[in-house]
Amino acid sequence: MHAKGPRYQQVAASLIDEIKQGRWPVGELLPTELDLCERFGVSRHTAREALRRLRDAGMIERRQGSGTRVAALAPRIAYEQRVSSIEDLLQYGKATKLEFSSIERRAADRTIAQWLDCSLGAATICMHGQRRDRASRALLCVTDVHVVATPDAEQRYGTTPPLALATMLADLNISRLSRVEQSFAAIPMPKSAAGELNTRAGAPALAALRRYFDRSGKLILAAHSVHPGNTFTLSMSLGHDVIARR
Amino acid sequence: MHAKGPRYQQVAASLIDEIKQGRWPVGELLPTELDLCERFGVSRHTAREALRRLRDAGMIERRQGSGTRVAALAPRIAYEQRVSSIEDLLQYGKATKLEFSSIERRAADRTIAQWLDCSLGAATICMHGQRRDRASRALLCVTDVHVVATPDAEQRYGTTPPLALATMLADLNISRLSRVEQSFAAIPMPKSAAGELNTRAGAPALAALRRYFDRSGKLILAAHSVHPGNTFTLSMSLGHDVIARR
DNA sequence: CAGTATAAGTTGTCCGGACATTTTGCCGAG
DNA sequence: CTCGGCAAAATGTCCGGACAACTTATACTG
């Protein structure tokens, strides 16, 4: 059946087949390493290598002292975007720069409450700013950054625009960040932004809403940008085969 | 310096430091496994584990018989989107369905030549279609799929709309696909699409251009969709630390 | 000189063993 | 009954060794 390639790949392929066929439901304990050694007639090293591949594929989770449990019935397929900073993720080059021009307190309306995942009327802080080309200072888009006005946020954001920007960049540090949600929509250019962007109100504009979450799943902040007509390009690559790779 | 955690993590951390400091430029050969064993006073197993972590982090590339070379000066940071099908990647649910209504030959104009990465005037095939809700058959967007008209493509696509759709789905198989490039832009609703979508020409519309590449980097096809006002949401998670993870 | 066989060097696979760390259940003390 | 300690079980770390597969350079042959 799985007679090709290294022994650990054969073991891994067998286990994948059995998991796919539902021999162990999600959450169920797999046989222990020693059981697998006996069953497949391999050393513990080989069994562990097979299990490691399944783990890299997201099919199992292992816990020292506890055991190995099924996490998914199929290998995960992950498209990934390699980045070296949050700016890369957003496809802004290093040639652009965000500046805040004003900070205001707002009670969350329906839209903002949905963005910030808070109750209607909750106190929020809204920072309004512009992203400009670093050299020509040409205006690229206008941005509103929203945070829930906790006492902590009040102290760290509710100061001056430059300080609020620094606070935001610190909060969006790679080591804190865990998930980013990006939404794109075509909207008529709002009157408020039309003046700044020197375009006609009602013309097609690209609105991008980005919500940033930390490792615990808590929302850090939401940023809403309006672009005159720009194109956003996201390039994603399919990850490598974690089972068969050398 | 790196006195905490397992030995292989200490070795990995040391090597990462040295690579970051430029001791070995990108492309340079690292010491062999046995050299590292001697230098750090560890077994080959431990040295290999350390190197494996660096490889998972994208910092080195290894080739049997040849050696270990530096691939990057810093660990890669990858945001990933877990998907189980190409439809998931595009955020279309299983509740929608694409249908082709017509196929026509076209000489590439400037726009299409840029999309398909071919010369101006080259022969192309364009399939026009609609994505509908599977249940209500409500029209969600109109799509044009473009391929370069090679003899092979001519035979496989230049037939009937249903066969062309099947061919496209086969070509976009997960196992062939390697990279997807998505661009979003706000455009005025084109007159041609306004009729089909039952909207006013000139109203804000979201145009999505998606280009699909195979493992060799060759473009498979380009798909251009126009949506009345829909929102596209992409959710991406930061990959786990491949160095320190258990 | 061209091409081929050979040898050395390097990483990949696989085995066996030992001890550490973490989790879990059991059992007894209070 | 509750709590703590203890032992069993499971995975994690680390060692040593052996051979296989692959790459590269060398030496040899025609």
Coordinates of C-alpha atoms (C1' of nucleotides) in Angstrom, one line a residue:
Chain A
M1 CA 0.0 0.0 0.0
H2 CA 2.4 2.6 1.2
A3 CA 5.5 0.8 0.0
K4 CA 7.5 3.9 -1.2
G5 CA 9.8 6.3 0.4
P6 CA 11.2 6.3 4.0
R7 CA 9.6 4.2 6.6
Y8 CA 8.4 7.2 8.6
Q9 CA 6.5 8.4 5.6
Q10 CA 4.8 5.0 5.2
V11 CA 3.8 5.1 8.8
A12 CA 2.5 8.7 8.5
A13 CA 0.6 7.8 5.4
S14 CA -1.1 4.8 7.1
L15 CA -2.1 7.0 10.1
I16 CA -3.4 9.7 7.8
D17 CA -5.6 7.1 6.0
E18 CA -7.0 5.8 9.2
I19 CA -7.7 9.2 10.6
K20 CA -9.4 10.2 7.4
Q21 CA -11.5 7.1 7.6
G22 CA -12.6 8.1 11.0
R23 CA -11.0 5.4 13.1
W24 CA -10.2 8.0 15.7
P25 CA -12.7 11.0 15.9
V26 CA -11.4 14.5 16.5
G27 CA -10.4 14.7 20.1
E28 CA -9.8 11.0 20.5
L29 CA -6.5 9.7 21.8
L30 CA -4.2 8.0 19.3
P31 CA -2.2 4.9 20.3
T32 CA 1.0 5.8 22.2
E33 CA 4.4 6.0 20.6
L34 CA 5.3 2.6 22.0
D35 CA 2.1 1.0 20.7
L36 CA 2.8 2.4 17.2
C37 CA 6.4 1.1 17.4
E38 CA 5.1 -2.4 18.1
R39 CA 2.3 -2.2 15.5
F40 CA 4.5 -1.0 12.7
G41 CA 7.7 -2.7 13.8
V42 CA 9.8 0.5 13.9
S43 CA 11.9 2.2 16.5
R44 CA 10.5 5.0 18.6
H45 CA 12.5 7.5 16.6
T46 CA 10.7 6.5 13.4
A47 CA 7.3 6.6 15.0
R48 CA 8.0 10.0 16.5
E49 CA 9.1 11.3 13.1
A50 CA 5.9 10.1 11.6
L51 CA 3.9 11.8 14.3
R52 CA 5.9 14.9 13.9
R53 CA 4.9 15.2 10.3
L54 CA 1.2 14.7 11.2
R55 CA 1.6 17.4 13.8
D56 CA 3.2 19.8 11.3
A57 CA 0.2 19.1 9.0
G58 CA -2.1 20.1 11.8
M59 CA -3.8 16.7 12.1
I60 CA -2.7 15.9 15.6
E61 CA -1.9 17.6 18.9
R62 CA 0.5 16.2 21.4
R63 CA 0.9 16.9 25.0
Q64 CA 3.7 15.7 27.2
G65 CA 2.4 13.3 29.8
S66 CA -1.0 13.2 28.3
G67 CA -0.9 11.7 24.8
T68 CA -1.7 12.4 21.2
R69 CA -5.1 13.5 20.1
V70 CA -6.6 13.9 16.7
A71 CA -7.0 17.6 15.8
A72 CA -8.3 17.5 12.2
L73 CA -9.4 14.8 9.8
A74 CA -7.3 16.1 6.9
P75 CA -3.9 17.8 6.5
R76 CA -4.2 21.5 6.7
I77 CA -3.6 23.5 3.6
A78 CA -2.3 26.9 4.4
Y79 CA -1.7 29.8 2.1
E80 CA 0.9 32.0 3.6
Q81 CA 2.1 35.5 3.1
R82 CA 5.7 36.0 4.2
V83 CA 6.2 39.4 5.8
S84 CA 8.8 41.1 7.8
S85 CA 6.6 43.7 9.3
I86 CA 3.0 44.7 9.7
E87 CA 3.4 47.2 6.9
D88 CA 4.3 44.5 4.5
L89 CA 1.2 42.6 5.4
L90 CA -0.8 45.6 4.5
Q91 CA 1.1 46.1 1.2
Y92 CA 2.3 49.5 2.2
G93 CA 5.9 50.0 1.2
K94 CA 8.4 51.7 3.5
A95 CA 7.9 54.7 1.3
T96 CA 4.7 55.7 3.0
K97 CA 4.0 57.1 6.4
L98 CA 1.0 57.4 8.6
E99 CA 0.3 60.6 10.5
F100 CA -2.5 61.4 13.0
S101 CA -4.1 64.8 12.9
S102 CA -6.7 64.6 15.6
I103 CA -8.0 62.5 18.5
E104 CA -11.6 62.5 19.7
R105 CA -13.8 60.6 22.1
R106 CA -16.9 59.1 20.6
A107 CA -19.8 57.0 21.8
A108 CA -19.9 53.9 19.6
D109 CA -22.5 54.1 16.9
R110 CA -23.8 51.0 15.3
T111 CA -21.0 50.7 12.8
I112 CA -18.2 51.3 15.2
A113 CA -19.7 49.0 17.8
Q114 CA -19.7 46.2 15.2
W115 CA -16.1 47.0 14.3
L116 CA -14.9 47.1 17.9
D117 CA -17.1 44.3 19.0
C118 CA -18.4 46.4 21.9
S119 CA -21.9 47.6 23.0
L120 CA -23.7 50.4 21.4
G121 CA -22.9 53.7 23.0
A122 CA -19.7 52.5 24.6
A123 CA -16.9 55.0 25.0
T124 CA -14.3 54.8 22.2
I125 CA -11.3 56.8 21.0
C126 CA -11.0 57.7 17.4
M127 CA -7.8 58.9 15.8
H128 CA -8.0 60.5 12.4
G129 CA -5.0 60.4 10.2
Q130 CA -3.5 60.4 6.7
R131 CA -1.1 58.1 5.0
R132 CA 1.3 60.0 2.8
D133 CA 4.2 59.3 0.4
R134 CA 7.3 59.8 2.5
A135 CA 9.1 61.8 -0.2
S136 CA 6.4 63.8 -2.1
R137 CA 4.0 63.9 0.9
A138 CA 1.3 63.1 -1.6
L139 CA -1.9 62.0 0.2
L140 CA -2.7 58.3 -0.4
C141 CA -5.6 57.6 1.9
V142 CA -7.4 58.8 5.0
T143 CA -7.6 56.5 8.0
D144 CA -9.6 56.3 11.2
V145 CA -8.2 54.2 14.0
H146 CA -10.7 53.1 16.7
V147 CA -10.0 51.7 20.1
V148 CA -12.3 50.9 23.0
A149 CA -11.8 53.6 25.7
T150 CA -10.6 51.5 28.6
P151 CA -8.8 53.4 31.3
D152 CA -5.6 51.9 30.0
A153 CA -6.3 52.9 26.4
E154 CA -7.4 56.4 27.6
Q155 CA -4.1 56.9 29.2
R156 CA -2.0 55.6 26.4
Y157 CA -4.0 56.9 23.4
G158 CA -5.8 59.9 24.7
T159 CA -2.8 62.2 24.5
T160 CA -1.3 63.9 21.5
P161 CA -1.5 62.6 17.9
P162 CA 2.3 61.7 17.7
L163 CA 2.2 59.8 21.0
A164 CA -1.0 58.0 20.0
L165 CA 0.7 56.9 16.7
A166 CA 3.7 55.6 18.7
T167 CA 1.3 53.7 21.0
M168 CA -0.5 52.2 18.1
L169 CA 2.7 51.0 16.4
A170 CA 3.8 49.5 19.7
D171 CA 0.4 47.7 20.1
L172 CA 0.7 46.3 16.6
N173 CA 4.1 44.7 17.4
I174 CA 4.7 41.4 15.7
S175 CA 5.2 39.7 19.0
R176 CA 1.8 40.7 20.3
L177 CA -0.2 40.3 17.1
S178 CA -1.8 37.0 16.3
R179 CA -4.5 37.6 13.7
V180 CA -5.4 40.2 11.3
E181 CA -8.8 40.5 9.5
Q182 CA -9.0 42.6 6.4
S183 CA -12.2 43.6 4.7
F184 CA -12.4 45.4 1.4
A185 CA -15.5 47.1 0.0
A186 CA -16.3 49.6 -2.7
I187 CA -18.1 52.6 -1.4
P188 CA -19.1 56.0 -2.6
M189 CA -16.4 58.5 -1.5
P190 CA -17.8 60.1 1.7
K191 CA -18.1 63.8 1.8
S192 CA -15.9 64.0 4.8
A193 CA -13.0 62.3 3.0
A194 CA -13.6 63.8 -0.4
G195 CA -12.3 67.2 0.7
E196 CA -9.0 65.9 2.1
L197 CA -8.4 63.5 -0.8
N198 CA -9.3 66.2 -3.3
T199 CA -11.8 64.0 -5.1
R200 CA -15.5 64.2 -5.9
A201 CA -17.9 62.9 -3.2
G202 CA -19.7 59.8 -4.5
A203 CA -16.9 58.7 -6.7
P204 CA -15.9 55.0 -6.3
A205 CA -13.6 54.5 -3.3
L206 CA -12.0 51.5 -1.8
A207 CA -12.7 51.1 1.9
A208 CA -10.5 48.8 3.9
L209 CA -11.3 47.7 7.4
R210 CA -8.6 46.0 9.4
R211 CA -9.1 44.4 12.8
Y212 CA -6.1 43.3 14.8
F213 CA -6.3 40.6 17.4
D214 CA -3.7 39.5 20.0
R215 CA -2.8 36.0 21.1
S216 CA -5.7 35.7 23.4
G217 CA -8.1 36.6 20.6
K218 CA -8.9 40.0 22.0
L219 CA -9.3 42.8 19.6
I220 CA -6.6 45.4 19.8
L221 CA -7.9 48.0 17.5
A222 CA -9.8 48.6 14.2
A223 CA -8.5 50.8 11.4
H224 CA -10.7 52.0 8.6
S225 CA -9.1 53.5 5.5
V226 CA -10.6 55.1 2.5
H227 CA -8.6 55.1 -0.8
P228 CA -9.5 57.2 -3.9
G229 CA -9.1 54.3 -6.4
N230 CA -6.0 52.5 -5.4
T231 CA -5.5 48.8 -6.0
F232 CA -4.6 46.5 -3.1
T233 CA -2.6 43.4 -4.0
L234 CA -2.2 40.4 -1.8
S235 CA 0.2 37.7 -2.9
M236 CA -0.1 34.4 -1.1
S237 CA 1.8 31.2 -1.6
L238 CA 0.7 27.7 -0.8
G239 CA 2.8 26.2 2.0
H240 CA 5.0 23.2 1.3
D241 CA 4.0 19.6 1.8
V242 CA 4.9 19.0 5.4
I243 CA 4.5 15.2 5.2
A244 CA 6.7 14.3 2.3
R245 CA 9.3 17.0 2.4
R246 CA 12.9 16.1 3.1
Chain B
M1 CA 23.9 33.7 27.0
H2 CA 21.4 31.1 25.9
A3 CA 21.4 29.1 29.0
K4 CA 17.7 28.3 29.1
G5 CA 15.6 25.6 27.6
P6 CA 16.6 22.5 25.8
R7 CA 20.1 22.2 24.4
Y8 CA 19.0 22.2 20.8
Q9 CA 17.3 25.5 21.3
Q10 CA 20.5 27.0 22.8
V11 CA 22.4 25.8 19.7
A12 CA 19.7 27.1 17.4
A13 CA 19.7 30.5 19.2
S14 CA 23.5 30.7 18.9
L15 CA 23.4 29.9 15.2
I16 CA 20.6 32.4 14.6
D17 CA 22.6 35.1 16.4
E18 CA 25.7 34.4 14.3
I19 CA 23.7 34.4 11.1
K20 CA 22.1 37.7 12.0
Q21 CA 25.5 39.2 12.6
G22 CA 26.5 38.1 9.2
R23 CA 29.1 35.5 10.0
W24 CA 27.9 33.5 7.1
P25 CA 26.4 35.6 4.2
V26 CA 23.3 34.3 2.4
G27 CA 24.3 31.4 0.2
E28 CA 27.4 30.6 2.3
L29 CA 27.9 27.1 3.6
L30 CA 27.4 26.5 7.3
P31 CA 29.7 24.2 9.2
T32 CA 28.8 20.5 8.8
E33 CA 26.7 18.7 11.4
L34 CA 29.8 17.0 12.8
D35 CA 31.6 20.3 13.1
L36 CA 28.7 21.7 15.0
C37 CA 28.6 18.6 17.2
E38 CA 32.2 19.2 18.1
R39 CA 31.9 22.9 18.6
F40 CA 28.8 22.7 20.9
G41 CA 29.7 19.4 22.5
V42 CA 26.4 17.8 21.5
S43 CA 25.4 14.6 19.7
R44 CA 24.5 14.7 16.0
H45 CA 20.8 14.2 16.9
T46 CA 20.8 17.5 18.9
A47 CA 22.7 19.4 16.2
R48 CA 20.3 18.1 13.6
E49 CA 17.3 19.2 15.7
A50 CA 18.7 22.7 16.0
L51 CA 19.3 22.8 12.2
R52 CA 15.8 21.5 11.6
R53 CA 14.4 24.5 13.6
L54 CA 16.4 26.9 11.5
R55 CA 15.2 25.2 8.4
D56 CA 11.6 25.5 9.5
A57 CA 12.2 29.2 10.1
G58 CA 13.4 29.5 6.6
M59 CA 16.9 30.6 7.6
I60 CA 18.8 27.7 6.0
E61 CA 18.4 25.3 3.2
R62 CA 19.9 21.8 3.3
R63 CA 20.8 19.4 0.5
Q64 CA 21.8 15.9 1.1
G65 CA 25.4 15.3 0.0
S66 CA 26.0 19.0 -0.5
G67 CA 25.7 20.8 2.8
T68 CA 23.8 23.5 4.6
R69 CA 23.5 27.0 3.2
V70 CA 22.2 30.3 4.7
A71 CA 18.9 31.2 3.0
A72 CA 17.9 34.3 5.0
L73 CA 19.4 36.5 7.7
A74 CA 16.2 36.5 9.9
P75 CA 13.5 34.0 10.8
R76 CA 10.6 34.2 8.4
I77 CA 7.4 35.6 9.7
A78 CA 4.4 34.2 7.9
Y79 CA 0.8 35.1 8.1
E80 CA -1.2 32.2 7.0
Q81 CA -4.7 31.6 5.9
R82 CA -5.9 28.0 6.5
V83 CA -8.2 26.8 3.7
S84 CA -9.5 23.5 2.6
S85 CA -10.2 24.5 -1.0
I86 CA -9.6 27.3 -3.4
E87 CA -13.1 28.6 -2.9
D88 CA -12.3 29.1 0.8
L89 CA -9.3 31.2 -0.2
L90 CA -11.5 33.4 -2.2
Q91 CA -14.0 33.6 0.6
Y92 CA -16.8 32.3 -1.5
G93 CA -18.8 29.8 0.5
K94 CA -20.0 26.5 -0.8
A95 CA -23.4 28.2 -1.2
T96 CA -22.3 29.9 -4.4
K97 CA -21.6 28.5 -7.9
L98 CA -19.9 29.8 -11.0
E99 CA -21.4 29.4 -14.4
F100 CA -19.9 30.3 -17.8
S101 CA -22.2 31.7 -20.4
S102 CA -19.9 32.4 -23.3
I103 CA -16.5 31.8 -24.7
E104 CA -14.7 34.0 -27.1
R105 CA -11.3 34.5 -28.7
R106 CA -9.7 37.8 -28.2
A107 CA -6.4 39.5 -29.2
A108 CA -4.9 40.8 -25.9
D109 CA -5.4 44.5 -25.4
R110 CA -3.1 46.3 -23.1
T111 CA -5.0 45.4 -19.9
I112 CA -5.3 41.7 -20.7
A113 CA -1.7 41.5 -21.8
Q114 CA -0.7 42.9 -18.5
W115 CA -2.9 40.5 -16.6
L116 CA -1.8 37.4 -18.6
D117 CA 1.8 38.6 -18.8
C118 CA 1.8 38.1 -22.5
S119 CA 2.6 40.3 -25.5
L120 CA 0.1 42.8 -26.9
G121 CA -2.2 41.3 -29.5
A122 CA -1.5 37.7 -28.4
A123 CA -4.3 35.3 -28.9
T124 CA -6.3 34.7 -25.7
I125 CA -9.5 32.9 -24.7
C126 CA -12.0 34.8 -22.5
M127 CA -14.8 33.0 -20.7
H128 CA -17.6 35.2 -19.4
G129 CA -19.6 33.9 -16.5
Q130 CA -21.7 34.7 -13.4
R131 CA -21.4 33.6 -9.8
R132 CA -24.8 32.9 -8.3
D133 CA -26.2 31.9 -5.0
R134 CA -26.8 28.1 -5.3
A135 CA -30.3 28.2 -3.8
S136 CA -31.9 31.5 -4.8
R137 CA -29.8 31.8 -8.0
A138 CA -29.3 35.5 -7.1
L139 CA -26.5 37.0 -9.1
L140 CA -23.5 37.9 -6.9
C141 CA -20.9 39.0 -9.5
V142 CA -19.8 38.7 -13.1
T143 CA -16.5 37.2 -13.9
D144 CA -14.2 37.1 -16.9
V145 CA -11.6 34.3 -17.0
H146 CA -8.7 34.8 -19.3
V147 CA -6.1 32.3 -20.5
V148 CA -3.4 32.5 -23.1
A149 CA -4.6 30.6 -26.2
T150 CA -1.9 28.0 -26.5
P151 CA -2.8 25.0 -28.7
D152 CA -3.3 23.0 -25.4
A153 CA -5.5 25.7 -23.9
E154 CA -7.4 26.0 -27.2
Q155 CA -8.3 22.4 -27.1
R156 CA -9.2 22.2 -23.4
Y157 CA -11.0 25.6 -23.0
G158 CA -12.2 26.4 -26.5
T159 CA -15.2 24.1 -26.3
T160 CA -18.5 24.5 -24.5
P161 CA -19.0 26.7 -21.4
P162 CA -19.6 23.8 -19.0
L163 CA -16.6 21.9 -20.2
A164 CA -14.4 25.1 -19.9
L165 CA -15.6 25.5 -16.3
A166 CA -14.6 21.9 -15.5
T167 CA -11.3 22.4 -17.2
M168 CA -10.7 25.6 -15.1
L169 CA -11.6 23.8 -11.8
A170 CA -9.2 21.0 -12.7
D171 CA -6.5 23.5 -13.5
L172 CA -7.0 25.3 -10.2
N173 CA -6.5 22.0 -8.3
I174 CA -4.8 22.5 -5.0
S175 CA -2.0 20.1 -6.0
R176 CA -1.1 22.2 -9.0
L177 CA -1.5 25.6 -7.5
S178 CA 1.4 27.3 -5.8
R179 CA 0.6 31.0 -5.6
V180 CA -2.4 33.2 -5.9
E181 CA -2.2 37.0 -6.4
Q182 CA -5.3 38.9 -5.5
S183 CA -5.9 42.6 -6.3
F184 CA -8.8 44.7 -5.2
A185 CA -9.8 48.0 -6.6
A186 CA -12.8 50.3 -6.5
I187 CA -14.1 51.1 -10.0
P188 CA -17.1 52.7 -11.5
M189 CA -19.5 49.9 -12.5
P190 CA -18.9 49.3 -16.2
K191 CA -21.8 49.6 -18.5
S192 CA -21.4 46.1 -19.7
A193 CA -21.8 44.6 -16.3
A194 CA -24.4 47.1 -15.0
G195 CA -27.1 45.5 -17.1
E196 CA -26.4 42.0 -15.8
L197 CA -26.1 43.1 -12.2
N198 CA -29.1 45.3 -12.4
T199 CA -27.3 48.3 -11.1
R200 CA -26.5 51.8 -12.3
A201 CA -23.5 52.2 -14.5
G202 CA -20.9 54.3 -12.7
A203 CA -21.9 53.2 -9.2
P204 CA -19.0 52.1 -7.0
A205 CA -18.1 48.5 -7.7
L206 CA -15.4 46.2 -6.3
A207 CA -13.2 44.7 -9.0
A208 CA -11.1 41.7 -8.0
L209 CA -8.3 40.4 -10.2
R210 CA -6.9 37.0 -9.3
R211 CA -3.9 35.5 -10.9
Y212 CA -3.1 31.8 -10.3
F213 CA 0.4 30.4 -10.7
D214 CA 1.6 26.8 -10.7
R215 CA 4.7 25.4 -9.0
S216 CA 7.0 26.5 -11.7
G217 CA 5.8 30.1 -11.4
K218 CA 4.0 30.0 -14.7
L219 CA 0.6 31.8 -14.8
I220 CA -2.3 29.4 -15.2
L221 CA -5.1 31.9 -15.7
A222 CA -6.4 35.3 -14.6
A223 CA -9.9 35.9 -13.4
H224 CA -11.5 39.4 -13.2
S225 CA -14.7 39.8 -11.1
V226 CA -16.9 42.8 -10.7
H227 CA -19.1 42.9 -7.5
P228 CA -21.9 45.5 -7.0
G229 CA -20.8 46.5 -3.5
N230 CA -19.9 43.3 -1.6
T231 CA -17.3 43.1 1.1
F232 CA -14.4 40.8 0.8
T233 CA -13.0 39.6 4.1
L234 CA -9.6 37.9 4.5
S235 CA -8.6 36.5 7.9
M236 CA -5.0 35.7 8.4
S237 CA -3.2 34.3 11.4
L238 CA 0.4 34.6 12.4
G239 CA 2.2 31.3 12.2
H240 CA 3.6 29.8 15.4
D241 CA 7.2 30.2 16.6
V242 CA 9.0 27.3 14.8
I243 CA 12.1 27.7 16.9
A244 CA 10.8 27.4 20.5
R245 CA 7.7 25.4 20.0
R246 CA 7.5 22.0 21.5
Chain C
dC1 C1' 41.2 16.4 -23.6
dA2 C1' 36.6 14.1 -22.6
dG3 C1' 34.3 11.0 -20.2
dT4 C1' 34.0 7.6 -16.7
dA5 C1' 34.8 5.2 -12.5
dT6 C1' 36.1 6.0 -7.8
dA7 C1' 36.5 7.9 -3.3
dA8 C1' 35.6 11.3 0.2
dG9 C1' 32.4 14.2 2.3
dT10 C1' 27.7 15.5 3.8
dT11 C1' 23.0 14.9 4.9
dG12 C1' 19.0 11.4 5.4
dT13 C1' 17.2 7.4 7.7
dC14 C1' 16.8 4.1 11.3
dC15 C1' 18.0 1.5 15.3
dG16 C1' 18.7 1.0 20.5
dG17 C1' 18.9 2.9 25.0
dA18 C1' 18.6 6.3 29.0
dC19 C1' 16.8 9.8 31.7
dA20 C1' 13.7 14.2 32.2
dT21 C1' 9.3 16.4 32.4
dT22 C1' 4.5 16.5 32.5
dT23 C1' 0.1 14.6 33.2
dT24 C1' -3.1 11.6 35.4
dG25 C1' -5.2 8.5 38.5
dC26 C1' -4.8 6.1 42.9
dC27 C1' -4.5 5.7 47.6
dG28 C1' -3.8 7.0 52.1
dA29 C1' -3.7 10.6 55.8
dG30 C1' -6.2 14.0 58.0
Chain D
dC1 C1' -14.8 14.0 51.9
dT2 C1' -10.6 16.7 50.7
dC3 C1' -6.1 17.2 50.1
dG4 C1' -1.4 15.7 49.3
dG5 C1' 1.9 12.5 47.9
dC6 C1' 3.2 8.9 45.1
dA7 C1' 3.6 5.9 41.2
dA8 C1' 2.4 4.9 36.5
dA9 C1' 2.2 6.5 31.9
dA10 C1' 3.1 9.4 28.1
dT11 C1' 5.8 12.6 25.5
dG12 C1' 10.3 15.4 25.4
dT13 C1' 15.3 15.5 25.3
dC14 C1' 19.8 13.5 24.4
dC15 C1' 23.3 10.2 23.6
dG16 C1' 25.8 6.6 20.7
dG17 C1' 26.1 4.1 16.5
dA18 C1' 25.4 2.2 11.7
dC19 C1' 24.2 2.4 7.0
dA20 C1' 22.0 4.7 2.8
dA21 C1' 21.6 8.2 -0.6
dC22 C1' 23.4 12.0 -2.7
dT23 C1' 27.0 15.5 -4.2
dT24 C1' 31.4 16.8 -5.3
dA25 C1' 36.1 16.4 -6.4
dT26 C1' 39.7 13.4 -7.9
dA27 C1' 42.0 10.1 -10.5
dC28 C1' 42.0 7.1 -14.1
dT29 C1' 41.1 5.4 -18.9
dG30 C1' 40.3 5.8 -23.6

